Amino acid sequence: MIGINNQRKHWLKLNRGRCYIGMLMVLVTPFQASQASDDTITYPNGAHVAVHLSYDDALPSQLEHAVPTLDQYNIKGTFYLLPGSETLNNEQQVEAWKKAAQNGHELGNHTVFHPCSSKGSDRNWVKPYASLEQRSPEWMAAEVKMANTFLFLLDGQKSRTFTPPCFETMTGSGDYLAAVRPLVAGVYGQTLPKPEEVFWSAHNVSGKKLINYIKHSAANPQTKVIGIKFHGVGGDYLSTSDKAHLELVKYLAKHRDKYWVTTYKNIVDYIHQQ
Ligand SMILES: [Zn+2]
């Protein structure tokens, strides 16, 4: 069981009204607080820490390197696909995504057009039609719903988690997360407050650094969920080498007693059941 500690109560207070689940937990806090006797969670394999690896933007190098490595070590990843990406306009690669889903990998929602803020000199790559400033929360909810439909046609799943593009959620008329939360199983990195849940968007780092991030995070007894987010693996952009990725996957496969390594949806569902 997850105990409710002071830190979470504080977080829930801070987030009251922002999140439906948060509100629900605030409402039941008096009951849970009287039931809470410890502050640990035990995952299905007996581990106290869950680890999830995720991959954004449906990049070709993920199909070429990440999926085969994960499959080789029987580790399930979460792939936040974009319907408009090149791998979803290629028959063979579409089949490869379908097969990945059949193998237990999660196909996550990452919107349709990847709206990000277009403010700032480093945002020339944001197309006018994908500028978050031009959107509204209602529009974002409609887009996430459309992406859900698209992904359902690929994997037959009716529930999946969501990563906000660029981790930005402020539209021209307010934050969109509250409008999107009811449409998804969970929002990346936002199931538990820090440091109970931590994640790192890694690129251009060694396998040793990736492994050390897991070890270091898991050393904090409060930490229950650890995520590492990738983009390119052995290619494309924001890339991590195939070798570094392989070293991390090997490490995780070797320490299955210590970590519950699975999709983000499996972790979110399990935590919500507790
Ligand atoms: Zn992205």
mmCIF file of C-alpha atoms and ligand atoms in Angstrom:
data_model
loop_
_atom_site.group_PDB
_atom_site.id
_atom_site.type_symbol
_atom_site.label_atom_id
_atom_site.label_comp_id
_atom_site.label_asym_id
_atom_site.label_seq_id
_atom_site.Cartn_x
_atom_site.Cartn_y
_atom_site.Cartn_z
ATOM 1 C CA MET A 1 0.000 0.000 0.000
ATOM 2 C CA ILE A 2 1.100 3.553 -0.564
ATOM 3 C CA GLY A 3 1.152 5.575 2.582
ATOM 4 C CA ILE A 4 0.240 9.219 2.577
ATOM 5 C CA ASN A 5 3.135 11.163 3.982
ATOM 6 C CA ASN A 6 3.308 14.818 4.808
ATOM 7 C CA GLN A 7 5.029 15.624 1.586
ATOM 8 C CA ARG A 8 2.243 14.169 -0.521
ATOM 9 C CA LYS A 9 -0.380 15.956 1.533
ATOM 10 C CA HIS A 10 1.506 19.153 0.888
ATOM 11 C CA TRP A 11 1.683 18.389 -2.836
ATOM 12 C CA LEU A 12 -1.976 17.553 -2.988
ATOM 13 C CA LYS A 13 -2.784 20.839 -1.292
ATOM 14 C CA LEU A 14 -0.658 22.643 -3.824
ATOM 15 C CA ASN A 15 -2.325 20.877 -6.701
ATOM 16 C CA ARG A 16 -5.878 20.987 -5.380
ATOM 17 C CA GLY A 17 -8.236 21.817 -8.182
ATOM 18 C CA ARG A 18 -5.621 21.146 -10.832
ATOM 19 C CA CYS A 19 -6.128 17.456 -11.101
ATOM 20 C CA TYR A 20 -9.145 15.231 -10.713
ATOM 21 C CA ILE A 21 -7.195 12.400 -9.109
ATOM 22 C CA GLY A 22 -5.507 14.890 -6.822
ATOM 23 C CA MET A 23 -8.914 16.203 -5.786
ATOM 24 C CA LEU A 24 -10.191 12.711 -5.180
ATOM 25 C CA MET A 25 -7.198 11.935 -2.993
ATOM 26 C CA VAL A 26 -7.632 15.169 -1.055
ATOM 27 C CA LEU A 27 -11.211 14.147 -0.366
ATOM 28 C CA VAL A 28 -10.220 10.720 0.931
ATOM 29 C CA THR A 29 -7.062 11.794 2.724
ATOM 30 C CA PRO A 30 -8.519 11.570 6.266
ATOM 31 C CA PHE A 31 -9.456 7.924 5.667
ATOM 32 C CA GLN A 32 -6.173 7.040 3.995
ATOM 33 C CA ALA A 33 -4.122 8.844 6.577
ATOM 34 C CA SER A 34 -5.652 6.744 9.343
ATOM 35 C CA GLN A 35 -4.962 3.581 7.342
ATOM 36 C CA ALA A 36 -1.398 4.480 6.437
ATOM 37 C CA SER A 37 1.177 2.546 8.360
ATOM 38 C CA ASP A 38 4.158 2.739 6.046
ATOM 39 C CA ASP A 39 5.353 4.673 3.054
ATOM 40 C CA THR A 40 6.326 1.962 0.618
ATOM 41 C CA ILE A 41 4.706 0.336 -2.348
ATOM 42 C CA THR A 42 5.310 -3.264 -3.320
ATOM 43 C CA TYR A 43 5.052 -3.920 -7.038
ATOM 44 C CA PRO A 44 3.890 -7.241 -8.536
ATOM 45 C CA ASN A 45 7.432 -8.662 -8.651
ATOM 46 C CA GLY A 46 8.156 -7.676 -5.037
ATOM 47 C CA ALA A 47 10.252 -4.636 -6.001
ATOM 48 C CA HIS A 48 9.727 -1.267 -4.331
ATOM 49 C CA VAL A 49 10.783 0.823 -7.316
ATOM 50 C CA ALA A 50 9.196 0.860 -10.778
ATOM 51 C CA VAL A 51 11.220 1.885 -13.820
ATOM 52 C CA HIS A 52 9.840 2.852 -17.218
ATOM 53 C CA LEU A 53 11.697 3.617 -20.427
ATOM 54 C CA SER A 54 9.912 5.786 -22.963
ATOM 55 C CA TYR A 55 10.607 7.008 -26.457
ATOM 56 C CA ASP A 56 9.009 10.062 -28.068
ATOM 57 C CA ASP A 57 8.033 11.037 -31.608
ATOM 58 C CA ALA A 58 7.916 7.613 -33.362
ATOM 59 C CA LEU A 59 11.457 7.935 -34.751
ATOM 60 C CA PRO A 60 12.892 5.364 -37.199
ATOM 61 C CA SER A 61 15.893 4.665 -34.938
ATOM 62 C CA GLN A 62 13.497 3.515 -32.224
ATOM 63 C CA LEU A 63 12.181 0.767 -34.488
ATOM 64 C CA GLU A 64 15.683 -0.016 -35.705
ATOM 65 C CA HIS A 65 17.493 -0.106 -32.339
ATOM 66 C CA ALA A 66 15.296 0.439 -29.283
ATOM 67 C CA VAL A 67 12.503 -2.085 -29.964
ATOM 68 C CA PRO A 68 14.863 -4.974 -30.885
ATOM 69 C CA THR A 69 17.015 -4.354 -27.793
ATOM 70 C CA LEU A 70 13.979 -4.247 -25.510
ATOM 71 C CA ASP A 71 12.595 -7.407 -27.117
ATOM 72 C CA GLN A 72 15.907 -9.203 -26.774
ATOM 73 C CA TYR A 73 15.835 -8.627 -22.992
ATOM 74 C CA ASN A 74 12.051 -8.921 -22.659
ATOM 75 C CA ILE A 75 11.561 -5.400 -21.343
ATOM 76 C CA LYS A 76 8.430 -3.441 -22.257
ATOM 77 C CA GLY A 77 8.786 0.204 -23.246
ATOM 78 C CA THR A 78 6.400 3.079 -23.878
ATOM 79 C CA PHE A 79 6.456 4.713 -27.294
ATOM 80 C CA TYR A 80 4.765 8.104 -27.566
ATOM 81 C CA LEU A 81 3.843 8.081 -31.231
ATOM 82 C CA LEU A 82 2.979 10.938 -33.571
ATOM 83 C CA PRO A 83 0.527 10.030 -36.332
ATOM 84 C CA GLY A 84 2.272 12.366 -38.767
ATOM 85 C CA SER A 85 5.769 10.941 -38.355
ATOM 86 C CA GLU A 86 7.474 9.192 -41.240
ATOM 87 C CA THR A 87 7.371 5.748 -39.581
ATOM 88 C CA LEU A 88 3.584 5.927 -39.554
ATOM 89 C CA ASN A 89 3.451 6.606 -43.268
ATOM 90 C CA ASN A 90 5.457 3.553 -44.210
ATOM 91 C CA GLU A 91 3.665 0.233 -44.479
ATOM 92 C CA GLN A 92 6.504 -1.885 -43.077
ATOM 93 C CA GLN A 93 7.120 0.436 -40.168
ATOM 94 C CA VAL A 94 3.404 0.648 -39.362
ATOM 95 C CA GLU A 95 3.434 -3.147 -39.147
ATOM 96 C CA ALA A 96 6.473 -2.930 -36.867
ATOM 97 C CA TRP A 97 4.605 -0.580 -34.494
ATOM 98 C CA LYS A 98 1.614 -2.931 -34.495
ATOM 99 C CA LYS A 99 3.890 -5.839 -33.686
ATOM 100 C CA ALA A 100 5.545 -3.850 -30.892
ATOM 101 C CA ALA A 101 2.108 -3.233 -29.372
ATOM 102 C CA GLN A 102 1.230 -6.930 -29.689
ATOM 103 C CA ASN A 103 4.491 -7.701 -27.856
ATOM 104 C CA GLY A 104 3.352 -5.662 -24.871
ATOM 105 C CA HIS A 105 4.951 -2.282 -25.529
ATOM 106 C CA GLU A 106 2.669 0.676 -24.894
ATOM 107 C CA LEU A 107 1.796 3.025 -27.730
ATOM 108 C CA GLY A 108 1.368 6.319 -25.903
ATOM 109 C CA ASN A 109 -0.409 9.526 -26.867
ATOM 110 C CA HIS A 110 1.778 12.493 -27.857
ATOM 111 C CA THR A 111 -0.980 14.494 -29.666
ATOM 112 C CA VAL A 112 -1.351 14.640 -33.453
ATOM 113 C CA PHE A 113 0.614 17.761 -34.393
ATOM 114 C CA HIS A 114 3.027 18.056 -31.451
ATOM 115 C CA PRO A 115 1.979 21.574 -30.354
ATOM 116 C CA CYS A 116 4.729 23.415 -28.487
ATOM 117 C CA SER A 117 5.275 27.039 -27.575
ATOM 118 C CA SER A 118 6.509 29.045 -30.551
ATOM 119 C CA LYS A 119 7.926 31.749 -28.284
ATOM 120 C CA GLY A 120 11.674 32.196 -28.212
ATOM 121 C CA SER A 121 14.472 32.295 -30.757
ATOM 122 C CA ASP A 122 15.071 28.534 -30.469
ATOM 123 C CA ARG A 123 11.535 27.722 -31.568
ATOM 124 C CA ASN A 124 11.760 28.430 -35.294
ATOM 125 C CA TRP A 125 11.007 24.752 -35.867
ATOM 126 C CA VAL A 126 7.481 25.064 -34.424
ATOM 127 C CA LYS A 127 5.140 25.279 -37.405
ATOM 128 C CA PRO A 128 2.441 27.983 -37.211
ATOM 129 C CA TYR A 129 -0.280 25.299 -37.179
ATOM 130 C CA ALA A 130 1.419 23.623 -34.215
ATOM 131 C CA SER A 131 1.956 26.706 -32.069
ATOM 132 C CA LEU A 132 0.597 26.154 -28.570
ATOM 133 C CA GLU A 133 -0.199 29.864 -28.295
ATOM 134 C CA GLN A 134 -2.755 29.441 -31.088
ATOM 135 C CA ARG A 135 -4.530 26.594 -29.251
ATOM 136 C CA SER A 136 -7.180 26.371 -26.540
ATOM 137 C CA PRO A 137 -7.670 23.625 -23.941
ATOM 138 C CA GLU A 138 -10.761 22.420 -25.875
ATOM 139 C CA TRP A 139 -8.752 22.174 -29.080
ATOM 140 C CA MET A 140 -6.003 20.233 -27.319
ATOM 141 C CA ALA A 141 -8.558 17.827 -25.843
ATOM 142 C CA ALA A 142 -9.994 17.256 -29.333
ATOM 143 C CA GLU A 143 -6.486 16.615 -30.688
ATOM 144 C CA VAL A 144 -5.597 14.154 -27.926
ATOM 145 C CA LYS A 145 -8.887 12.360 -28.544
ATOM 146 C CA MET A 146 -8.041 12.103 -32.244
ATOM 147 C CA ALA A 147 -4.614 10.680 -31.416
ATOM 148 C CA ASN A 148 -6.303 8.128 -29.122
ATOM 149 C CA THR A 149 -8.535 7.051 -32.011
ATOM 150 C CA PHE A 150 -5.567 6.733 -34.345
ATOM 151 C CA LEU A 151 -3.642 4.640 -31.806
ATOM 152 C CA PHE A 152 -6.689 2.476 -31.105
ATOM 153 C CA LEU A 153 -6.689 1.540 -34.790
ATOM 154 C CA LEU A 154 -3.070 0.439 -34.418
ATOM 155 C CA ASP A 155 -3.210 -1.486 -31.151
ATOM 156 C CA GLY A 156 -6.881 -1.974 -30.200
ATOM 157 C CA GLN A 157 -6.222 -0.443 -26.762
ATOM 158 C CA LYS A 158 -8.729 1.957 -25.242
ATOM 159 C CA SER A 159 -6.477 3.387 -22.565
ATOM 160 C CA ARG A 160 -2.955 4.794 -22.720
ATOM 161 C CA THR A 161 -0.725 7.410 -21.111
ATOM 162 C CA PHE A 162 0.182 10.818 -22.489
ATOM 163 C CA THR A 163 3.342 12.905 -22.753
ATOM 164 C CA PRO A 164 2.739 16.621 -23.427
ATOM 165 C CA PRO A 165 4.936 17.708 -26.361
ATOM 166 C CA CYS A 166 7.917 19.718 -25.056
ATOM 167 C CA PHE A 167 6.358 19.216 -21.574
ATOM 168 C CA GLU A 168 4.517 22.468 -22.268
ATOM 169 C CA THR A 169 0.795 22.786 -21.557
ATOM 170 C CA MET A 170 -0.016 26.519 -21.604
ATOM 171 C CA THR A 171 -2.203 27.401 -24.592
ATOM 172 C CA GLY A 172 -3.252 30.901 -25.651
ATOM 173 C CA SER A 173 -6.270 30.527 -23.373
ATOM 174 C CA GLY A 174 -5.012 28.615 -20.371
ATOM 175 C CA ASP A 175 -3.402 25.347 -19.324
ATOM 176 C CA TYR A 176 -4.789 22.343 -21.184
ATOM 177 C CA LEU A 177 -3.864 19.475 -18.856
ATOM 178 C CA ALA A 178 -7.155 19.443 -16.941
ATOM 179 C CA ALA A 179 -9.042 19.071 -20.237
ATOM 180 C CA VAL A 180 -6.821 16.189 -21.333
ATOM 181 C CA ARG A 181 -6.471 14.186 -18.097
ATOM 182 C CA PRO A 182 -9.892 12.480 -18.378
ATOM 183 C CA LEU A 183 -8.913 11.209 -21.851
ATOM 184 C CA VAL A 184 -5.758 9.363 -20.781
ATOM 185 C CA ALA A 185 -4.665 6.796 -18.196
ATOM 186 C CA GLY A 186 -1.985 9.117 -16.878
ATOM 187 C CA VAL A 187 0.244 12.059 -17.702
ATOM 188 C CA TYR A 188 3.950 11.330 -17.974
ATOM 189 C CA GLY A 189 5.841 12.023 -14.765
ATOM 190 C CA GLN A 190 2.777 13.308 -12.911
ATOM 191 C CA THR A 191 1.361 10.287 -11.137
ATOM 192 C CA LEU A 192 3.187 10.924 -7.862
ATOM 193 C CA PRO A 193 4.814 14.087 -6.488
ATOM 194 C CA LYS A 194 8.582 14.483 -6.513
ATOM 195 C CA PRO A 195 10.691 12.789 -5.270
ATOM 196 C CA GLU A 196 8.282 9.838 -5.193
ATOM 197 C CA GLU A 197 8.310 10.000 -8.991
ATOM 198 C CA VAL A 198 11.299 11.265 -10.950
ATOM 199 C CA PHE A 199 12.312 11.177 -14.592
ATOM 200 C CA TRP A 200 15.098 12.265 -16.872
ATOM 201 C CA SER A 201 14.996 13.196 -20.573
ATOM 202 C CA ALA A 202 18.367 11.827 -21.564
ATOM 203 C CA HIS A 203 20.397 12.291 -24.718
ATOM 204 C CA ASN A 204 24.032 11.973 -25.679
ATOM 205 C CA VAL A 205 24.982 10.246 -22.437
ATOM 206 C CA SER A 206 26.836 7.025 -21.632
ATOM 207 C CA GLY A 207 25.270 3.781 -20.451
ATOM 208 C CA LYS A 208 27.048 4.290 -17.149
ATOM 209 C CA LYS A 209 25.333 7.652 -16.650
ATOM 210 C CA LEU A 210 21.934 6.155 -17.422
ATOM 211 C CA ILE A 211 22.521 3.305 -14.981
ATOM 212 C CA ASN A 212 23.811 5.702 -12.328
ATOM 213 C CA TYR A 213 20.658 7.781 -12.670
ATOM 214 C CA ILE A 214 18.567 4.705 -11.892
ATOM 215 C CA LYS A 215 20.827 3.657 -8.990
ATOM 216 C CA HIS A 216 21.040 7.145 -7.550
ATOM 217 C CA SER A 217 17.264 7.736 -7.799
ATOM 218 C CA ALA A 218 16.447 4.327 -6.326
ATOM 219 C CA ALA A 219 18.750 5.049 -3.371
ATOM 220 C CA ASN A 220 16.197 7.600 -2.152
ATOM 221 C CA PRO A 221 13.764 5.549 -0.051
ATOM 222 C CA GLN A 222 10.947 7.933 -0.999
ATOM 223 C CA THR A 223 11.309 7.261 -4.724
ATOM 224 C CA LYS A 224 8.821 4.775 -6.162
ATOM 225 C CA VAL A 225 8.778 5.527 -9.889
ATOM 226 C CA ILE A 226 11.782 6.306 -12.108
ATOM 227 C CA GLY A 227 11.505 7.191 -15.793
ATOM 228 C CA ILE A 228 14.049 7.712 -18.527
ATOM 229 C CA LYS A 229 12.828 9.358 -21.685
ATOM 230 C CA PHE A 230 14.603 8.939 -25.015
ATOM 231 C CA HIS A 231 14.205 10.366 -28.489
ATOM 232 C CA GLY A 232 16.615 8.942 -31.069
ATOM 233 C CA VAL A 233 18.427 5.713 -30.188
ATOM 234 C CA GLY A 234 21.524 5.262 -32.329
ATOM 235 C CA GLY A 235 20.244 7.881 -34.806
ATOM 236 C CA ASP A 236 17.801 10.741 -35.431
ATOM 237 C CA TYR A 237 17.807 13.689 -32.980
ATOM 238 C CA LEU A 238 18.367 14.168 -29.231
ATOM 239 C CA SER A 239 20.047 10.840 -29.676
ATOM 240 C CA THR A 240 21.435 8.314 -27.225
ATOM 241 C CA SER A 241 23.847 5.757 -28.645
ATOM 242 C CA ASP A 242 22.618 2.244 -29.265
ATOM 243 C CA LYS A 243 25.437 1.054 -26.989
ATOM 244 C CA ALA A 244 24.429 3.255 -24.043
ATOM 245 C CA HIS A 245 20.796 2.211 -24.419
ATOM 246 C CA LEU A 246 21.780 -1.453 -24.612
ATOM 247 C CA GLU A 247 23.884 -1.158 -21.431
ATOM 248 C CA LEU A 248 20.926 0.319 -19.561
ATOM 249 C CA VAL A 249 18.508 -2.355 -20.793
ATOM 250 C CA LYS A 250 20.991 -5.114 -19.870
ATOM 251 C CA TYR A 251 21.380 -3.628 -16.393
ATOM 252 C CA LEU A 252 17.625 -3.462 -15.858
ATOM 253 C CA ALA A 253 17.136 -7.008 -17.152
ATOM 254 C CA LYS A 254 19.781 -8.217 -14.696
ATOM 255 C CA HIS A 255 18.098 -6.561 -11.720
ATOM 256 C CA ARG A 256 14.475 -7.540 -12.182
ATOM 257 C CA ASP A 257 14.213 -8.313 -8.455
ATOM 258 C CA LYS A 258 15.097 -4.710 -7.635
ATOM 259 C CA TYR A 259 13.053 -2.868 -10.246
ATOM 260 C CA TRP A 260 9.634 -3.442 -11.769
ATOM 261 C CA VAL A 261 10.434 -2.468 -15.361
ATOM 262 C CA THR A 262 7.298 -2.057 -17.426
ATOM 263 C CA THR A 263 5.218 0.395 -19.442
ATOM 264 C CA TYR A 264 4.160 3.681 -17.924
ATOM 265 C CA LYS A 265 0.522 2.643 -18.242
ATOM 266 C CA ASN A 266 1.122 -0.531 -16.230
ATOM 267 C CA ILE A 267 2.794 1.503 -13.493
ATOM 268 C CA VAL A 268 0.057 4.162 -13.411
ATOM 269 C CA ASP A 269 -2.704 1.538 -13.368
ATOM 270 C CA TYR A 270 -1.010 -0.360 -10.557
ATOM 271 C CA ILE A 271 -0.547 2.755 -8.424
ATOM 272 C CA HIS A 272 -4.156 3.825 -8.962
ATOM 273 C CA GLN A 273 -5.337 0.360 -7.879
ATOM 274 C CA GLN A 274 -3.497 0.617 -4.567
HETATM 275 ZN ZN ZN B 1 7.885 15.005 -28.776
#
